[in-house]
Amino acid sequence: MSIYDASVYQRGFGTFPLIGEKLSQAVHVALDVGYRAFDTAQWYGNEGVLGSALSEARVLRHDILVTTKVHPENMDDSRFLPSVERSLRDLRADVIDVLLLHWPPGDGPVEPSLELLQEAHRRGYARHIGVSNYTTAMMRRAKAFLDVPLAVNQVEFHPLLDQRKLLGASLETGIPLSSYCSLARGEIFKYPVLSEIGDRHAKSAAQVALRWILQKGVAVNAMSTRPANMQANFDVVDFSLTPDEMLQIDGLTVANYRISNADVVPYAPTWD
Ligand SMILES: NC(=O)c1ccc[n+]([C@@H]2O[C@H](COP(=O)([O-])OP(=O)(O)OC[C@H]3O[C@@H](n4cnc5c(N)ncnc54)[C@H](OP(=O)(O)O)[C@@H]3O)[C@@H](O)[C@H]2O)c1
């Protein structure tokens, strides 16, 4: 399955913080709903459960797209490639569909870990490579440094955070964005404008937020443990927000609500 099949990749299922039987059940429901893109990471400690749940599924592995991410502690010469080989085994995959660097090295130079990522691609360990939590300046440096184009920069992206600079850098560098914490872990529900807009389309506030992200040209990774929410988060391609509604939601970004700050994640760079 290709990352360029937008109908698959734009609606990904996030797996953090699910582990064990809870993850296994969620994956089976998600596949029944129609999800074919799954997001995991070495850090989540759930690649093995995801790999076995996908191998038990009736859906062909060829039709599924798995993204995983290299843990920041594995981004050195001795640990990087062995960690990717472990991910391949745990995911029961011949090749990782999308391999990301989970975090940049704070504000440090990005080139050493990008070189390791590129080497994993050269060895055939990954079909596509990408990054996560890169700033605009890092996107430009990556574009200048790499021979292989980056398939994605996965970033915090939701209606309560102004990410226009990242969208601009995405257009400029050709590196697409995908979102995490697309519902700001529930914080968006404090803003009634989302459900007011949703009422006009017979959709929920969550669906409006996800639709707003898609209409920005950004892929979504949504996580839910509830079948009804999984279904709702998937049913976001059968309606459109008007330009006026998009602008109203843009107005919420003044909240400047960011989850992934340095006090939560020690690897976080200075956001630009
Ligand atoms: N690259 C990175 O650094 C990074 C960082 C964080 C996350 N991620 C990825 O992004 C994925 C999503 O982020 P996230 O899970 O942290 O945040 P999120 O998607 O903003 O929020 C998840 C929460 O929203 C609730 N929810 C989901 N759908 C809903 C709906 N339709 N209506 C009401 N509530 C709903 C879920 O509860 P219920 O279970 O009750 O539905 C869950 O508690 C993660 O699973 C992970 O794969 C990546």
PDB file of C-alpha atoms and ligand atoms in Angstrom:
ATOM      1  CA  MET A   1       0.000   0.000   0.000  1.00  0.00           C
ATOM      2  CA  SER A   2       1.391   3.394  -0.953  1.00  0.00           C
ATOM      3  CA  ILE A   3       1.534   6.490   1.207  1.00  0.00           C
ATOM      4  CA  TYR A   4       0.308   8.311  -1.902  1.00  0.00           C
ATOM      5  CA  ASP A   5      -3.069   6.563  -1.751  1.00  0.00           C
ATOM      6  CA  ALA A   6      -4.706   9.458   0.078  1.00  0.00           C
ATOM      7  CA  SER A   7      -7.927   7.566   0.814  1.00  0.00           C
ATOM      8  CA  VAL A   8      -5.849   5.233   3.010  1.00  0.00           C
ATOM      9  CA  TYR A   9      -3.182   7.461   4.464  1.00  0.00           C
ATOM     10  CA  GLN A  10      -5.286  10.513   5.278  1.00  0.00           C
ATOM     11  CA  ARG A  11      -7.275   8.552   7.887  1.00  0.00           C
ATOM     12  CA  GLY A  12      -4.732   6.778  10.087  1.00  0.00           C
ATOM     13  CA  PHE A  13      -5.421   4.977  13.353  1.00  0.00           C
ATOM     14  CA  GLY A  14      -3.138   6.040  16.227  1.00  0.00           C
ATOM     15  CA  THR A  15      -2.089   3.315  18.663  1.00  0.00           C
ATOM     16  CA  PHE A  16      -0.617   5.261  21.585  1.00  0.00           C
ATOM     17  CA  PRO A  17      -1.076   4.473  24.511  1.00  0.00           C
ATOM     18  CA  LEU A  18      -2.756   1.156  23.701  1.00  0.00           C
ATOM     19  CA  ILE A  19      -0.986  -2.089  24.571  1.00  0.00           C
ATOM     20  CA  GLY A  20      -1.855  -5.769  24.952  1.00  0.00           C
ATOM     21  CA  GLU A  21      -5.390  -7.060  24.461  1.00  0.00           C
ATOM     22  CA  LYS A  22      -6.804  -3.533  24.382  1.00  0.00           C
ATOM     23  CA  LEU A  23      -4.695  -2.733  21.322  1.00  0.00           C
ATOM     24  CA  SER A  24      -5.401  -6.064  19.701  1.00  0.00           C
ATOM     25  CA  GLN A  25      -9.175  -5.540  20.019  1.00  0.00           C
ATOM     26  CA  ALA A  26      -8.923  -1.929  18.825  1.00  0.00           C
ATOM     27  CA  VAL A  27      -6.979  -2.992  15.712  1.00  0.00           C
ATOM     28  CA  HIS A  28      -9.620  -5.575  14.777  1.00  0.00           C
ATOM     29  CA  VAL A  29     -12.428  -3.036  15.194  1.00  0.00           C
ATOM     30  CA  ALA A  30     -10.434  -0.399  13.286  1.00  0.00           C
ATOM     31  CA  LEU A  31      -9.905  -2.805  10.367  1.00  0.00           C
ATOM     32  CA  ASP A  32     -13.636  -3.601  10.331  1.00  0.00           C
ATOM     33  CA  VAL A  33     -14.427   0.118  10.276  1.00  0.00           C
ATOM     34  CA  GLY A  34     -12.121   0.502   7.277  1.00  0.00           C
ATOM     35  CA  TYR A  35      -8.826   1.894   8.625  1.00  0.00           C
ATOM     36  CA  ARG A  36      -5.866   0.656   6.629  1.00  0.00           C
ATOM     37  CA  ALA A  37      -3.154   2.987   8.016  1.00  0.00           C
ATOM     38  CA  PHE A  38      -1.776   2.420  11.539  1.00  0.00           C
ATOM     39  CA  ASP A  39       0.615   4.596  13.502  1.00  0.00           C
ATOM     40  CA  THR A  40       2.980   3.125  16.086  1.00  0.00           C
ATOM     41  CA  ALA A  41       6.486   3.789  17.469  1.00  0.00           C
ATOM     42  CA  GLN A  42       9.292   1.942  19.213  1.00  0.00           C
ATOM     43  CA  TRP A  43       8.531   4.160  22.197  1.00  0.00           C
ATOM     44  CA  TYR A  44       4.934   2.878  22.496  1.00  0.00           C
ATOM     45  CA  GLY A  45       6.106  -0.676  23.286  1.00  0.00           C
ATOM     46  CA  ASN A  46       3.290  -2.063  21.142  1.00  0.00           C
ATOM     47  CA  GLU A  47       4.836  -2.930  17.765  1.00  0.00           C
ATOM     48  CA  GLY A  48       4.731  -6.661  18.599  1.00  0.00           C
ATOM     49  CA  VAL A  49       1.030  -6.634  19.470  1.00  0.00           C
ATOM     50  CA  LEU A  50       0.223  -4.523  16.421  1.00  0.00           C
ATOM     51  CA  GLY A  51       2.261  -6.874  14.201  1.00  0.00           C
ATOM     52  CA  SER A  52       0.497  -9.961  15.486  1.00  0.00           C
ATOM     53  CA  ALA A  53      -2.980  -8.352  15.337  1.00  0.00           C
ATOM     54  CA  LEU A  54      -2.366  -7.376  11.710  1.00  0.00           C
ATOM     55  CA  SER A  55      -1.036 -10.816  10.830  1.00  0.00           C
ATOM     56  CA  GLU A  56      -4.206 -12.445  12.248  1.00  0.00           C
ATOM     57  CA  ALA A  57      -6.462 -10.082  10.314  1.00  0.00           C
ATOM     58  CA  ARG A  58      -8.415 -11.064   7.242  1.00  0.00           C
ATOM     59  CA  VAL A  59      -7.206  -7.928   5.458  1.00  0.00           C
ATOM     60  CA  LEU A  60      -4.118  -8.537   3.330  1.00  0.00           C
ATOM     61  CA  ARG A  61      -0.962  -7.010   4.754  1.00  0.00           C
ATOM     62  CA  HIS A  62      -0.280  -5.629   1.298  1.00  0.00           C
ATOM     63  CA  ASP A  63      -3.358  -3.410   1.734  1.00  0.00           C
ATOM     64  CA  ILE A  64      -2.188  -2.009   5.080  1.00  0.00           C
ATOM     65  CA  LEU A  65       0.216   0.849   5.693  1.00  0.00           C
ATOM     66  CA  VAL A  66       2.163   0.892   8.972  1.00  0.00           C
ATOM     67  CA  THR A  67       4.124   3.874  10.234  1.00  0.00           C
ATOM     68  CA  THR A  68       6.651   3.390  13.011  1.00  0.00           C
ATOM     69  CA  LYS A  69       9.178   5.731  14.576  1.00  0.00           C
ATOM     70  CA  VAL A  70      12.716   5.316  15.857  1.00  0.00           C
ATOM     71  CA  HIS A  71      13.038   6.091  19.581  1.00  0.00           C
ATOM     72  CA  PRO A  72      15.252   9.131  20.293  1.00  0.00           C
ATOM     73  CA  GLU A  73      17.533   6.945  22.439  1.00  0.00           C
ATOM     74  CA  ASN A  74      18.230   4.726  19.412  1.00  0.00           C
ATOM     75  CA  MET A  75      19.494   7.507  17.178  1.00  0.00           C
ATOM     76  CA  ASP A  76      23.173   6.685  17.345  1.00  0.00           C
ATOM     77  CA  ASP A  77      25.438   4.685  15.038  1.00  0.00           C
ATOM     78  CA  SER A  78      25.400   1.531  17.145  1.00  0.00           C
ATOM     79  CA  ARG A  79      21.691   1.373  17.976  1.00  0.00           C
ATOM     80  CA  PHE A  80      19.785   2.806  15.015  1.00  0.00           C
ATOM     81  CA  LEU A  81      19.832  -0.035  12.485  1.00  0.00           C
ATOM     82  CA  PRO A  82      19.502  -2.842  15.086  1.00  0.00           C
ATOM     83  CA  SER A  83      16.441  -1.041  16.492  1.00  0.00           C
ATOM     84  CA  VAL A  84      14.883  -0.882  13.011  1.00  0.00           C
ATOM     85  CA  GLU A  85      15.629  -4.601  12.505  1.00  0.00           C
ATOM     86  CA  ARG A  86      13.803  -5.253  15.809  1.00  0.00           C
ATOM     87  CA  SER A  87      10.840  -3.161  14.637  1.00  0.00           C
ATOM     88  CA  LEU A  88      10.713  -5.193  11.418  1.00  0.00           C
ATOM     89  CA  ARG A  89      10.641  -8.438  13.397  1.00  0.00           C
ATOM     90  CA  ASP A  90       8.062  -7.160  15.904  1.00  0.00           C
ATOM     91  CA  LEU A  91       5.836  -5.826  13.147  1.00  0.00           C
ATOM     92  CA  ARG A  92       6.277  -9.097  11.231  1.00  0.00           C
ATOM     93  CA  ALA A  93       7.091  -7.088   8.156  1.00  0.00           C
ATOM     94  CA  ASP A  94       9.600  -7.479   5.316  1.00  0.00           C
ATOM     95  CA  VAL A  95       9.737  -3.720   4.978  1.00  0.00           C
ATOM     96  CA  ILE A  96       8.458  -0.830   7.090  1.00  0.00           C
ATOM     97  CA  ASP A  97       6.009   1.196   5.034  1.00  0.00           C
ATOM     98  CA  VAL A  98       6.846   4.534   6.668  1.00  0.00           C
ATOM     99  CA  LEU A  99       9.829   4.905   9.016  1.00  0.00           C
ATOM    100  CA  LEU A 100      10.070   8.160  10.975  1.00  0.00           C
ATOM    101  CA  LEU A 101      12.527   9.759  13.357  1.00  0.00           C
ATOM    102  CA  HIS A 102      10.298  10.267  16.416  1.00  0.00           C
ATOM    103  CA  TRP A 103      11.951  13.471  17.671  1.00  0.00           C
ATOM    104  CA  PRO A 104      14.752  15.761  16.561  1.00  0.00           C
ATOM    105  CA  PRO A 105      17.719  16.065  18.943  1.00  0.00           C
ATOM    106  CA  GLY A 106      16.260  19.096  20.723  1.00  0.00           C
ATOM    107  CA  ASP A 107      17.744  22.113  18.967  1.00  0.00           C
ATOM    108  CA  GLY A 108      20.840  20.128  17.909  1.00  0.00           C
ATOM    109  CA  PRO A 109      21.925  19.278  14.348  1.00  0.00           C
ATOM    110  CA  VAL A 110      19.507  17.043  12.471  1.00  0.00           C
ATOM    111  CA  GLU A 111      21.970  15.666   9.906  1.00  0.00           C
ATOM    112  CA  PRO A 112      23.451  12.710  11.890  1.00  0.00           C
ATOM    113  CA  SER A 113      20.076  11.051  12.538  1.00  0.00           C
ATOM    114  CA  LEU A 114      18.852  11.869   9.008  1.00  0.00           C
ATOM    115  CA  GLU A 115      21.945  10.087   7.642  1.00  0.00           C
ATOM    116  CA  LEU A 116      21.040   6.979   9.696  1.00  0.00           C
ATOM    117  CA  LEU A 117      17.457   7.167   8.457  1.00  0.00           C
ATOM    118  CA  GLN A 118      18.671   7.403   4.870  1.00  0.00           C
ATOM    119  CA  GLU A 119      20.911   4.386   5.420  1.00  0.00           C
ATOM    120  CA  ALA A 120      17.888   2.353   6.630  1.00  0.00           C
ATOM    121  CA  HIS A 121      16.156   3.315   3.395  1.00  0.00           C
ATOM    122  CA  ARG A 122      19.197   2.370   1.289  1.00  0.00           C
ATOM    123  CA  ARG A 123      19.227  -1.050   2.916  1.00  0.00           C
ATOM    124  CA  GLY A 124      15.595  -1.594   1.971  1.00  0.00           C
ATOM    125  CA  TYR A 125      14.307  -1.523   5.565  1.00  0.00           C
ATOM    126  CA  ALA A 126      11.790   1.220   4.774  1.00  0.00           C
ATOM    127  CA  ARG A 127       9.642   2.014   1.760  1.00  0.00           C
ATOM    128  CA  HIS A 128       9.205   5.666   2.777  1.00  0.00           C
ATOM    129  CA  ILE A 129      11.103   7.747   5.318  1.00  0.00           C
ATOM    130  CA  GLY A 130       9.977  10.760   7.281  1.00  0.00           C
ATOM    131  CA  VAL A 131      10.329  12.737  10.461  1.00  0.00           C
ATOM    132  CA  SER A 132       8.197  13.850  13.346  1.00  0.00           C
ATOM    133  CA  ASN A 133       8.209  17.003  15.426  1.00  0.00           C
ATOM    134  CA  TYR A 134      10.460  18.897  13.030  1.00  0.00           C
ATOM    135  CA  THR A 135      10.382  22.684  13.063  1.00  0.00           C
ATOM    136  CA  THR A 136      10.215  24.720   9.844  1.00  0.00           C
ATOM    137  CA  ALA A 137      13.984  25.331   9.951  1.00  0.00           C
ATOM    138  CA  MET A 138      14.619  21.588  10.358  1.00  0.00           C
ATOM    139  CA  MET A 139      12.344  20.793   7.399  1.00  0.00           C
ATOM    140  CA  ARG A 140      14.441  23.098   5.231  1.00  0.00           C
ATOM    141  CA  ARG A 141      17.712  21.592   6.467  1.00  0.00           C
ATOM    142  CA  ALA A 142      16.435  18.061   5.861  1.00  0.00           C
ATOM    143  CA  LYS A 143      15.347  18.944   2.343  1.00  0.00           C
ATOM    144  CA  ALA A 144      18.795  20.375   1.576  1.00  0.00           C
ATOM    145  CA  PHE A 145      20.656  17.429   3.132  1.00  0.00           C
ATOM    146  CA  LEU A 146      18.827  14.313   1.980  1.00  0.00           C
ATOM    147  CA  ASP A 147      18.957  12.485  -1.358  1.00  0.00           C
ATOM    148  CA  VAL A 148      15.632  10.759  -0.666  1.00  0.00           C
ATOM    149  CA  PRO A 149      12.518  12.955  -0.308  1.00  0.00           C
ATOM    150  CA  LEU A 150      10.840  12.917   3.092  1.00  0.00           C
ATOM    151  CA  ALA A 151       7.321  11.490   2.869  1.00  0.00           C
ATOM    152  CA  VAL A 152       6.008  13.222   5.986  1.00  0.00           C
ATOM    153  CA  ASN A 153       6.582  15.395   9.035  1.00  0.00           C
ATOM    154  CA  GLN A 154       4.156  14.157  11.721  1.00  0.00           C
ATOM    155  CA  VAL A 155       3.362  17.031  14.069  1.00  0.00           C
ATOM    156  CA  GLU A 156       0.903  18.168  16.692  1.00  0.00           C
ATOM    157  CA  PHE A 157      -1.897  19.669  14.621  1.00  0.00           C
ATOM    158  CA  HIS A 158      -5.392  20.583  15.820  1.00  0.00           C
ATOM    159  CA  PRO A 159      -7.721  23.615  15.831  1.00  0.00           C
ATOM    160  CA  LEU A 160      -6.213  25.039  19.039  1.00  0.00           C
ATOM    161  CA  LEU A 161      -2.702  25.477  17.649  1.00  0.00           C
ATOM    162  CA  ASP A 162      -1.536  27.863  14.930  1.00  0.00           C
ATOM    163  CA  GLN A 163       0.628  25.775  12.585  1.00  0.00           C
ATOM    164  CA  ARG A 164       0.519  28.125   9.569  1.00  0.00           C
ATOM    165  CA  LYS A 165       4.328  28.400   9.509  1.00  0.00           C
ATOM    166  CA  LEU A 166       4.644  24.620   9.275  1.00  0.00           C
ATOM    167  CA  LEU A 167       2.044  24.542   6.501  1.00  0.00           C
ATOM    168  CA  GLY A 168       4.097  27.172   4.651  1.00  0.00           C
ATOM    169  CA  ALA A 169       7.295  25.145   5.090  1.00  0.00           C
ATOM    170  CA  SER A 170       5.449  22.060   3.889  1.00  0.00           C
ATOM    171  CA  LEU A 171       4.450  23.823   0.666  1.00  0.00           C
ATOM    172  CA  GLU A 172       7.947  25.216   0.220  1.00  0.00           C
ATOM    173  CA  THR A 173       9.859  21.959   0.854  1.00  0.00           C
ATOM    174  CA  GLY A 174       7.294  19.507  -0.544  1.00  0.00           C
ATOM    175  CA  ILE A 175       7.309  17.580   2.752  1.00  0.00           C
ATOM    176  CA  PRO A 176       3.664  16.699   3.585  1.00  0.00           C
ATOM    177  CA  LEU A 177       2.341  17.012   7.142  1.00  0.00           C
ATOM    178  CA  SER A 178       0.345  14.509   9.164  1.00  0.00           C
ATOM    179  CA  SER A 179      -1.279  15.268  12.488  1.00  0.00           C
ATOM    180  CA  TYR A 180      -1.151  13.825  15.967  1.00  0.00           C
ATOM    181  CA  CYS A 181      -3.243  14.869  18.949  1.00  0.00           C
ATOM    182  CA  SER A 182      -5.778  15.870  16.297  1.00  0.00           C
ATOM    183  CA  LEU A 183      -8.437  16.351  18.997  1.00  0.00           C
ATOM    184  CA  ALA A 184      -5.936  17.967  21.374  1.00  0.00           C
ATOM    185  CA  ARG A 185      -6.686  14.966  23.618  1.00  0.00           C
ATOM    186  CA  GLY A 186     -10.219  16.227  24.199  1.00  0.00           C
ATOM    187  CA  GLU A 187      -9.413  19.906  24.819  1.00  0.00           C
ATOM    188  CA  ILE A 188     -11.243  20.887  21.598  1.00  0.00           C
ATOM    189  CA  PHE A 189     -14.567  19.937  23.208  1.00  0.00           C
ATOM    190  CA  LYS A 190     -14.391  23.109  25.334  1.00  0.00           C
ATOM    191  CA  TYR A 191     -15.105  25.167  22.194  1.00  0.00           C
ATOM    192  CA  PRO A 192     -18.836  25.105  21.266  1.00  0.00           C
ATOM    193  CA  VAL A 193     -18.265  26.555  17.782  1.00  0.00           C
ATOM    194  CA  LEU A 194     -17.152  23.105  16.622  1.00  0.00           C
ATOM    195  CA  SER A 195     -20.426  21.439  17.584  1.00  0.00           C
ATOM    196  CA  GLU A 196     -22.419  24.429  16.272  1.00  0.00           C
ATOM    197  CA  ILE A 197     -20.782  23.953  12.870  1.00  0.00           C
ATOM    198  CA  GLY A 198     -21.225  20.185  13.209  1.00  0.00           C
ATOM    199  CA  ASP A 199     -24.991  20.572  13.730  1.00  0.00           C
ATOM    200  CA  ARG A 200     -25.276  22.113  10.250  1.00  0.00           C
ATOM    201  CA  HIS A 201     -23.669  19.015   8.712  1.00  0.00           C
ATOM    202  CA  ALA A 202     -25.115  16.373  11.089  1.00  0.00           C
ATOM    203  CA  LYS A 203     -21.567  15.767  12.332  1.00  0.00           C
ATOM    204  CA  SER A 204     -19.930  15.907  15.785  1.00  0.00           C
ATOM    205  CA  ALA A 205     -17.366  18.416  17.062  1.00  0.00           C
ATOM    206  CA  ALA A 206     -14.652  15.742  16.689  1.00  0.00           C
ATOM    207  CA  GLN A 207     -15.612  15.124  13.067  1.00  0.00           C
ATOM    208  CA  VAL A 208     -15.532  18.872  12.342  1.00  0.00           C
ATOM    209  CA  ALA A 209     -12.045  19.172  13.874  1.00  0.00           C
ATOM    210  CA  LEU A 210     -10.746  16.224  11.828  1.00  0.00           C
ATOM    211  CA  ARG A 211     -12.374  17.585   8.674  1.00  0.00           C
ATOM    212  CA  TRP A 212     -10.710  20.973   9.276  1.00  0.00           C
ATOM    213  CA  ILE A 213      -7.332  19.178   9.445  1.00  0.00           C
ATOM    214  CA  LEU A 214      -7.989  17.249   6.216  1.00  0.00           C
ATOM    215  CA  GLN A 215      -9.055  20.431   4.414  1.00  0.00           C
ATOM    216  CA  LYS A 216      -5.702  21.959   5.433  1.00  0.00           C
ATOM    217  CA  GLY A 217      -4.125  19.157   3.376  1.00  0.00           C
ATOM    218  CA  VAL A 218      -2.883  17.333   6.481  1.00  0.00           C
ATOM    219  CA  ALA A 219      -3.386  13.598   7.123  1.00  0.00           C
ATOM    220  CA  VAL A 220      -5.012  12.560  10.413  1.00  0.00           C
ATOM    221  CA  ASN A 221      -3.927   9.979  12.993  1.00  0.00           C
ATOM    222  CA  ALA A 222      -6.822   9.571  15.412  1.00  0.00           C
ATOM    223  CA  MET A 223      -6.869   7.233  18.392  1.00  0.00           C
ATOM    224  CA  SER A 224      -9.944   5.856  20.074  1.00  0.00           C
ATOM    225  CA  THR A 225     -10.789   2.824  22.160  1.00  0.00           C
ATOM    226  CA  ARG A 226     -14.517   3.126  21.378  1.00  0.00           C
ATOM    227  CA  PRO A 227     -15.968   1.598  18.215  1.00  0.00           C
ATOM    228  CA  ALA A 228     -18.470   4.466  17.825  1.00  0.00           C
ATOM    229  CA  ASN A 229     -15.677   7.058  17.984  1.00  0.00           C
ATOM    230  CA  MET A 230     -13.479   5.033  15.616  1.00  0.00           C
ATOM    231  CA  GLN A 231     -16.360   4.976  13.135  1.00  0.00           C
ATOM    232  CA  ALA A 232     -17.046   8.706  13.589  1.00  0.00           C
ATOM    233  CA  ASN A 233     -13.383   9.570  13.061  1.00  0.00           C
ATOM    234  CA  PHE A 234     -13.406   7.558   9.841  1.00  0.00           C
ATOM    235  CA  ASP A 235     -16.604   9.181   8.539  1.00  0.00           C
ATOM    236  CA  VAL A 236     -15.034  12.526   7.727  1.00  0.00           C
ATOM    237  CA  VAL A 237     -14.766  12.432   3.954  1.00  0.00           C
ATOM    238  CA  ASP A 238     -18.474  12.710   3.091  1.00  0.00           C
ATOM    239  CA  PHE A 239     -18.928  16.401   3.934  1.00  0.00           C
ATOM    240  CA  SER A 240     -17.050  19.674   3.458  1.00  0.00           C
ATOM    241  CA  LEU A 241     -16.609  22.756   5.599  1.00  0.00           C
ATOM    242  CA  THR A 242     -17.299  26.040   3.835  1.00  0.00           C
ATOM    243  CA  PRO A 243     -14.521  28.667   3.572  1.00  0.00           C
ATOM    244  CA  ASP A 244     -16.379  30.663   6.219  1.00  0.00           C
ATOM    245  CA  GLU A 245     -16.526  27.692   8.597  1.00  0.00           C
ATOM    246  CA  MET A 246     -12.818  27.029   8.022  1.00  0.00           C
ATOM    247  CA  LEU A 247     -12.098  30.651   8.974  1.00  0.00           C
ATOM    248  CA  GLN A 248     -14.234  30.387  12.118  1.00  0.00           C
ATOM    249  CA  ILE A 249     -12.212  27.339  13.216  1.00  0.00           C
ATOM    250  CA  ASP A 250      -8.948  29.079  12.283  1.00  0.00           C
ATOM    251  CA  GLY A 251      -9.975  31.610  14.930  1.00  0.00           C
ATOM    252  CA  LEU A 252      -9.576  28.969  17.666  1.00  0.00           C
ATOM    253  CA  THR A 253      -5.838  28.704  17.024  1.00  0.00           C
ATOM    254  CA  VAL A 254      -5.299  31.813  19.148  1.00  0.00           C
ATOM    255  CA  ALA A 255      -5.690  29.467  22.137  1.00  0.00           C
ATOM    256  CA  ASN A 256      -2.086  28.425  21.369  1.00  0.00           C
ATOM    257  CA  TYR A 257      -2.645  25.161  23.221  1.00  0.00           C
ATOM    258  CA  ARG A 258       0.372  22.877  22.741  1.00  0.00           C
ATOM    259  CA  ILE A 259       0.672  19.446  24.337  1.00  0.00           C
ATOM    260  CA  SER A 260       4.195  18.501  23.188  1.00  0.00           C
ATOM    261  CA  ASN A 261       6.283  20.985  25.104  1.00  0.00           C
ATOM    262  CA  ALA A 262       9.766  20.509  26.518  1.00  0.00           C
ATOM    263  CA  ASP A 263       8.323  19.981  30.021  1.00  0.00           C
ATOM    264  CA  VAL A 264       6.479  16.906  28.663  1.00  0.00           C
ATOM    265  CA  VAL A 265       9.071  15.639  26.155  1.00  0.00           C
ATOM    266  CA  PRO A 266      12.752  16.363  26.854  1.00  0.00           C
ATOM    267  CA  TYR A 267      13.632  16.106  23.128  1.00  0.00           C
ATOM    268  CA  ALA A 268      11.256  18.897  22.084  1.00  0.00           C
ATOM    269  CA  PRO A 269      12.959  21.647  20.061  1.00  0.00           C
ATOM    270  CA  THR A 270      12.190  25.341  20.381  1.00  0.00           C
ATOM    271  CA  TRP A 271       9.054  25.601  18.253  1.00  0.00           C
ATOM    272  CA  ASP A 272       9.089  28.279  15.568  1.00  0.00           C
TER     273      ASP A 272
HETATM  274  N1  LIG B   1       4.718  11.750  16.727  1.00  0.00           N
HETATM  275  C1  LIG B   1       4.486  12.029  17.996  1.00  0.00           C
HETATM  276  O1  LIG B   1       5.335  12.572  18.700  1.00  0.00           O
HETATM  277  C2  LIG B   1       3.137  11.668  18.579  1.00  0.00           C
HETATM  278  C3  LIG B   1       2.761  12.195  19.820  1.00  0.00           C
HETATM  279  C4  LIG B   1       1.507  11.848  20.335  1.00  0.00           C
HETATM  280  C5  LIG B   1       0.662  11.018  19.614  1.00  0.00           C
HETATM  281  N2  LIG B   1       1.056  10.485  18.411  1.00  0.00           N
HETATM  282  C6  LIG B   1       0.162   9.584  17.621  1.00  0.00           C
HETATM  283  O2  LIG B   1      -1.054  10.253  17.363  1.00  0.00           O
HETATM  284  C7  LIG B   1      -2.150   9.463  17.805  1.00  0.00           C
HETATM  285  C8  LIG B   1      -3.297  10.352  18.231  1.00  0.00           C
HETATM  286  O3  LIG B   1      -2.915  11.234  19.273  1.00  0.00           O
HETATM  287  P1  LIG B   1      -3.502  11.109  20.748  1.00  0.00           P
HETATM  288  O4  LIG B   1      -4.181   9.783  20.876  1.00  0.00           O
HETATM  289  O5  LIG B   1      -2.413  11.421  21.686  1.00  0.00           O
HETATM  290  O6  LIG B   1      -4.543  12.296  20.855  1.00  0.00           O
HETATM  291  P2  LIG B   1      -5.990  12.608  20.245  1.00  0.00           P
HETATM  292  O7  LIG B   1      -6.253  11.817  19.015  1.00  0.00           O
HETATM  293  O8  LIG B   1      -6.085  14.089  20.203  1.00  0.00           O
HETATM  294  O9  LIG B   1      -6.992  12.189  21.403  1.00  0.00           O
HETATM  295  C9  LIG B   1      -7.297  10.891  21.746  1.00  0.00           C
HETATM  296  C10 LIG B   1      -8.456  10.966  22.758  1.00  0.00           C
HETATM  297  O10 LIG B   1      -9.622  11.454  22.091  1.00  0.00           O
HETATM  298  C11 LIG B   1     -10.733  10.618  22.390  1.00  0.00           C
HETATM  299  N3  LIG B   1     -11.544  10.518  21.170  1.00  0.00           N
HETATM  300  C12 LIG B   1     -11.177   9.943  20.012  1.00  0.00           C
HETATM  301  N4  LIG B   1     -12.157  10.070  19.085  1.00  0.00           N
HETATM  302  C13 LIG B   1     -13.179  10.741  19.689  1.00  0.00           C
HETATM  303  C14 LIG B   1     -14.447  11.173  19.244  1.00  0.00           C
HETATM  304  N5  LIG B   1     -14.879  10.939  18.004  1.00  0.00           N
HETATM  305  N6  LIG B   1     -15.236  11.832  20.132  1.00  0.00           N
HETATM  306  C15 LIG B   1     -14.814  12.075  21.394  1.00  0.00           C
HETATM  307  N7  LIG B   1     -13.604  11.701  21.869  1.00  0.00           N
HETATM  308  C16 LIG B   1     -12.775  11.029  21.016  1.00  0.00           C
HETATM  309  C17 LIG B   1     -10.149   9.275  22.782  1.00  0.00           C
HETATM  310  O11 LIG B   1     -10.965   8.692  23.788  1.00  0.00           O
HETATM  311  P3  LIG B   1     -11.836   7.337  23.526  1.00  0.00           P
HETATM  312  O12 LIG B   1     -10.864   6.224  23.514  1.00  0.00           O
HETATM  313  O13 LIG B   1     -12.744   7.332  24.680  1.00  0.00           O
HETATM  314  O14 LIG B   1     -12.542   7.523  22.208  1.00  0.00           O
HETATM  315  C18 LIG B   1      -8.776   9.633  23.359  1.00  0.00           C
HETATM  316  O15 LIG B   1      -8.860   9.814  24.749  1.00  0.00           O
HETATM  317  C19 LIG B   1      -1.537   8.590  18.920  1.00  0.00           C
HETATM  318  O16 LIG B   1      -2.323   7.451  19.175  1.00  0.00           O
HETATM  319  C20 LIG B   1      -0.185   8.278  18.321  1.00  0.00           C
HETATM  320  O17 LIG B   1      -0.284   7.212  17.373  1.00  0.00           O
HETATM  321  C21 LIG B   1       2.279  10.824  17.880  1.00  0.00           C
END
